[in-house]
Amino acid sequence: QQQVKQSPQSLIVQKGGISIINCAYENTAFDYFPWYQQFPGKGPALLIAIRPDVSEKKEGRFTISFNKSAKQFSLHIMDSQPGDSATYFCAANKGYSTLTFGKGTMLLVSP
Amino acid sequence: DAGITQSPRYKITETGRQVTLMCHQTWSHSYMFWYRQDLGHGLRLIYYSAAADITDKGEVPDGYVVSRSKTENFPLTLESATRSQTSVYFCASTNSGNTIYFGEGSWLTVV
């Protein structure tokens, strides 16, 4: 049973456009929702994270939107750039439990 | 600042052979993890360790063995490699249970 469902699997966005990746979770006990970014040949790295006491968190061009009632959270990349081309993973956990990852979204930003 | 290092980075082995992937971290993080990454499956947890001499199974532990005699090392052994274990393996560590720091990966091919 997959506890974090991520969509789409892949995404192509034009340079300057908005990239949106969505995740849905089932466990209402989750209290930490990070996004990881992975470039080809590298390990994933934390990009941005949110806790359920806020509905939105913004860091530069990256924003997490969180909807607790719908059990969904999404990553928005504004003014997408070719350098943003990577695989993005959402994840969730509670306290010190291990992170449960989504299956990933391959983003390609075309020049 | 070495952080977390994995070796070997690339390995080709034959079916039935024993293979050990090494992981070393310089942060003295309590928690260490082994994930495998496969297309369509995302990141799946194999084993994790909360401290030296404490290990626990993740989502896909079958066919793998781990040990943690020292805080900084967390080797992963495939006792008898199978083709289905062809994958990219990531070691990771954390102190907080939230931000996880990944190594750069070990590409393993079993022929």
CSV table of C-alpha atoms in Angstrom, one decimal:
chain,number,residue,atom,x,y,z
A,1,GLN,CA,0.0,0.0,0.0
A,2,GLN,CA,1.6,3.2,-1.2
A,3,GLN,CA,1.1,5.9,1.5
A,4,VAL,CA,2.2,8.8,-0.7
A,5,LYS,CA,1.0,9.1,-4.2
A,6,GLN,CA,2.8,11.5,-6.6
A,7,SER,CA,1.7,12.8,-9.9
A,8,PRO,CA,2.6,13.3,-12.7
A,9,GLN,CA,5.3,10.8,-13.4
A,10,SER,CA,6.9,13.2,-15.9
A,11,LEU,CA,6.4,16.8,-16.8
A,12,ILE,CA,7.6,19.0,-19.6
A,13,VAL,CA,7.4,22.8,-19.1
A,14,GLN,CA,8.6,25.6,-21.2
A,15,LYS,CA,11.2,28.0,-19.8
A,16,GLY,CA,9.5,30.7,-17.7
A,17,GLY,CA,6.4,28.5,-17.1
A,18,ILE,CA,5.1,27.1,-13.8
A,19,SER,CA,5.8,23.5,-12.9
A,20,ILE,CA,3.3,21.9,-10.6
A,21,ILE,CA,3.8,18.5,-9.0
A,22,ASN,CA,1.2,17.0,-6.7
A,23,CYS,CA,1.2,14.5,-3.8
A,24,ALA,CA,-1.5,12.9,-1.8
A,25,TYR,CA,-1.1,11.1,1.5
A,26,GLU,CA,-3.2,8.7,3.5
A,27,ASN,CA,-1.8,8.7,7.0
A,28,THR,CA,-3.3,11.7,8.9
A,29,ALA,CA,-0.6,11.3,11.5
A,30,PHE,CA,2.1,12.6,9.1
A,31,ASP,CA,3.4,15.9,10.3
A,32,TYR,CA,6.4,16.6,8.0
A,33,PHE,CA,6.2,17.0,4.3
A,34,PRO,CA,9.5,17.6,2.4
A,35,TRP,CA,10.4,17.8,-1.3
A,36,TYR,CA,13.6,16.4,-2.5
A,37,GLN,CA,15.4,17.3,-5.8
A,38,GLN,CA,17.6,14.9,-7.6
A,39,PHE,CA,19.9,15.7,-10.5
A,40,PRO,CA,21.1,12.9,-12.9
A,41,GLY,CA,23.9,11.0,-11.3
A,42,LYS,CA,23.5,12.5,-7.9
A,43,GLY,CA,21.7,11.7,-4.7
A,44,PRO,CA,18.5,13.4,-3.7
A,45,ALA,CA,18.8,16.6,-1.7
A,46,LEU,CA,16.3,18.5,0.4
A,47,LEU,CA,14.7,21.3,-1.5
A,48,ILE,CA,11.9,22.6,0.8
A,49,ALA,CA,9.7,21.3,3.5
A,50,ILE,CA,6.4,22.2,5.3
A,51,ARG,CA,4.6,21.2,8.5
A,52,PRO,CA,0.8,21.0,8.6
A,53,ASP,CA,0.4,24.1,10.8
A,54,VAL,CA,0.8,26.4,7.7
A,55,SER,CA,-0.9,26.2,4.3
A,56,GLU,CA,2.0,27.6,2.2
A,57,LYS,CA,5.8,27.9,2.3
A,58,LYS,CA,7.8,29.8,-0.2
A,59,GLU,CA,11.6,29.8,-0.8
A,60,GLY,CA,12.6,31.7,-3.8
A,61,ARG,CA,10.9,30.3,-6.8
A,62,PHE,CA,9.8,27.2,-5.0
A,63,THR,CA,6.5,27.0,-3.1
A,64,ILE,CA,4.8,24.2,-1.2
A,65,SER,CA,1.0,24.4,-0.9
A,66,PHE,CA,-0.6,22.2,1.7
A,67,ASN,CA,-4.2,21.2,2.0
A,68,LYS,CA,-4.7,19.3,5.3
A,69,SER,CA,-8.4,18.6,4.7
A,70,ALA,CA,-7.8,17.1,1.3
A,71,LYS,CA,-4.6,15.4,2.5
A,72,GLN,CA,-2.7,16.8,-0.4
A,73,PHE,CA,0.4,19.0,-0.9
A,74,SER,CA,2.0,20.3,-4.0
A,75,LEU,CA,5.3,21.9,-5.3
A,76,HIS,CA,5.1,24.9,-7.5
A,77,ILE,CA,8.2,26.1,-9.4
A,78,MET,CA,7.7,29.6,-10.7
A,79,ASP,CA,9.6,30.9,-13.7
A,80,SER,CA,10.9,27.4,-14.4
A,81,GLN,CA,14.5,27.2,-15.7
A,82,PRO,CA,16.4,24.5,-17.6
A,83,GLY,CA,18.6,24.1,-14.5
A,84,ASP,CA,15.4,23.0,-12.6
A,85,SER,CA,15.3,19.9,-14.8
A,86,ALA,CA,15.6,17.1,-12.3
A,87,THR,CA,13.6,14.4,-10.6
A,88,TYR,CA,11.5,15.6,-7.7
A,89,PHE,CA,10.3,13.4,-4.8
A,90,CYS,CA,7.7,14.3,-2.2
A,91,ALA,CA,7.8,12.5,1.1
A,92,ALA,CA,6.1,12.4,4.5
A,93,ASN,CA,6.7,11.1,8.0
A,94,LYS,CA,5.6,11.5,11.6
A,95,GLY,CA,8.1,12.4,14.3
A,96,TYR,CA,11.2,10.3,14.0
A,97,SER,CA,9.7,7.6,11.8
A,98,THR,CA,11.3,6.9,8.4
A,99,LEU,CA,10.3,9.0,5.5
A,100,THR,CA,7.8,7.6,3.0
A,101,PHE,CA,8.7,8.8,-0.5
A,102,GLY,CA,6.5,9.3,-3.6
A,103,LYS,CA,7.6,7.6,-6.8
A,104,GLY,CA,9.1,10.7,-8.2
A,105,THR,CA,8.4,13.2,-11.1
A,106,MET,CA,10.9,13.7,-13.9
A,107,LEU,CA,10.8,17.4,-14.8
A,108,LEU,CA,12.2,18.7,-18.1
A,109,VAL,CA,12.3,22.4,-18.6
A,110,SER,CA,12.7,23.2,-22.3
A,111,PRO,CA,14.8,26.2,-23.3
B,1,ASP,CA,33.9,18.2,4.3
B,2,ALA,CA,33.4,14.6,3.0
B,3,GLY,CA,29.8,14.3,4.4
B,4,ILE,CA,28.5,10.9,3.3
B,5,THR,CA,30.5,8.7,0.9
B,6,GLN,CA,29.6,5.5,-0.9
B,7,SER,CA,31.9,2.9,-2.5
B,8,PRO,CA,32.1,1.5,-5.0
B,9,ARG,CA,30.3,4.0,-7.1
B,10,TYR,CA,29.9,1.5,-10.0
B,11,LYS,CA,30.0,-2.3,-9.7
B,12,ILE,CA,29.2,-5.1,-12.1
B,13,THR,CA,28.9,-8.6,-10.5
B,14,GLU,CA,27.7,-12.0,-11.4
B,15,THR,CA,24.5,-13.7,-10.2
B,16,GLY,CA,25.2,-15.6,-7.0
B,17,ARG,CA,28.2,-13.5,-5.9
B,18,GLN,CA,28.4,-11.7,-2.6
B,19,VAL,CA,28.6,-7.9,-2.9
B,20,THR,CA,29.1,-5.3,-0.2
B,21,LEU,CA,28.4,-1.7,-0.7
B,22,MET,CA,30.1,0.6,1.8
B,23,CYS,CA,28.8,3.8,3.3
B,24,HIS,CA,30.7,6.2,5.5
B,25,GLN,CA,29.5,9.5,7.1
B,26,THR,CA,31.6,12.1,8.9
B,27,TRP,CA,28.7,13.9,10.7
B,28,SER,CA,28.2,11.4,13.6
B,29,HIS,CA,24.6,11.2,12.6
B,30,SER,CA,22.6,8.7,14.6
B,31,TYR,CA,20.4,7.4,11.8
B,32,MET,CA,21.6,5.8,8.6
B,33,PHE,CA,19.6,4.3,5.8
B,34,TRP,CA,19.9,2.3,2.6
B,35,TYR,CA,17.5,2.9,-0.2
B,36,ARG,CA,17.3,1.5,-3.7
B,37,GLN,CA,16.0,3.5,-6.6
B,38,ASP,CA,14.3,1.9,-9.6
B,39,LEU,CA,12.4,3.4,-12.4
B,40,GLY,CA,8.7,3.4,-11.6
B,41,HIS,CA,9.3,2.6,-7.9
B,42,GLY,CA,11.0,5.7,-6.7
B,43,LEU,CA,13.0,5.4,-3.5
B,44,ARG,CA,12.4,2.2,-1.4
B,45,LEU,CA,13.9,1.7,2.0
B,46,ILE,CA,15.9,-1.5,2.4
B,47,TYR,CA,17.2,-1.2,6.0
B,48,TYR,CA,17.9,1.5,8.5
B,49,SER,CA,19.8,2.0,11.7
B,50,ALA,CA,19.0,4.3,14.6
B,51,ALA,CA,22.4,3.8,16.3
B,52,ALA,CA,25.4,1.5,16.4
B,53,ASP,CA,24.3,-2.1,16.8
B,54,ILE,CA,20.6,-1.2,16.1
B,55,THR,CA,19.2,-2.1,12.7
B,56,ASP,CA,15.7,-2.6,11.4
B,57,LYS,CA,14.0,-3.7,8.2
B,58,GLY,CA,12.5,-1.3,5.7
B,59,GLU,CA,10.1,-1.9,2.9
B,60,VAL,CA,12.3,-4.3,0.8
B,61,PRO,CA,14.8,-6.1,3.0
B,62,ASP,CA,14.8,-9.6,1.4
B,63,GLY,CA,18.2,-10.6,0.0
B,64,TYR,CA,20.1,-7.9,1.9
B,65,VAL,CA,22.1,-7.8,5.2
B,66,VAL,CA,23.4,-4.8,7.1
B,67,SER,CA,25.5,-4.2,10.1
B,68,ARG,CA,26.5,-1.1,12.1
B,69,SER,CA,29.4,-1.8,14.4
B,70,LYS,CA,30.5,1.9,14.3
B,71,THR,CA,28.3,5.0,14.1
B,72,GLU,CA,30.0,6.2,11.0
B,73,ASN,CA,29.8,3.1,8.8
B,74,PHE,CA,26.7,1.2,7.5
B,75,PRO,CA,27.6,-1.5,4.9
B,76,LEU,CA,25.0,-3.2,2.8
B,77,THR,CA,25.7,-6.8,1.7
B,78,LEU,CA,23.9,-8.7,-1.0
B,79,GLU,CA,24.7,-12.3,0.1
B,80,SER,CA,23.9,-13.9,-3.2
B,81,ALA,CA,23.2,-11.3,-5.9
B,82,THR,CA,20.3,-11.7,-8.2
B,83,ARG,CA,19.4,-9.8,-11.4
B,84,SER,CA,16.5,-8.2,-9.7
B,85,GLN,CA,18.9,-6.5,-7.4
B,86,THR,CA,20.3,-4.5,-10.3
B,87,SER,CA,19.6,-0.9,-9.1
B,88,VAL,CA,21.0,2.3,-7.8
B,89,TYR,CA,21.7,2.2,-4.1
B,90,PHE,CA,21.7,5.3,-1.9
B,91,CYS,CA,23.0,5.5,1.6
B,92,ALA,CA,21.7,8.4,3.7
B,93,SER,CA,21.9,9.7,7.2
B,94,THR,CA,20.3,12.1,9.6
B,95,ASN,CA,20.3,13.2,13.2
B,96,SER,CA,16.8,14.7,13.3
B,97,GLY,CA,14.8,12.1,11.4
B,98,ASN,CA,13.6,14.9,9.1
B,99,THR,CA,16.3,16.3,6.8
B,100,ILE,CA,18.0,13.3,5.3
B,101,TYR,CA,21.4,13.6,3.6
B,102,PHE,CA,22.0,11.2,0.7
B,103,GLY,CA,25.2,9.9,-0.7
B,104,GLU,CA,25.9,10.0,-4.5
B,105,GLY,CA,24.8,6.5,-5.1
B,106,SER,CA,26.2,3.1,-6.0
B,107,TRP,CA,25.2,1.8,-9.4
B,108,LEU,CA,25.1,-2.0,-9.2
B,109,THR,CA,24.6,-4.3,-12.2
B,110,VAL,CA,24.1,-8.0,-11.7
B,111,VAL,CA,24.6,-10.1,-14.8
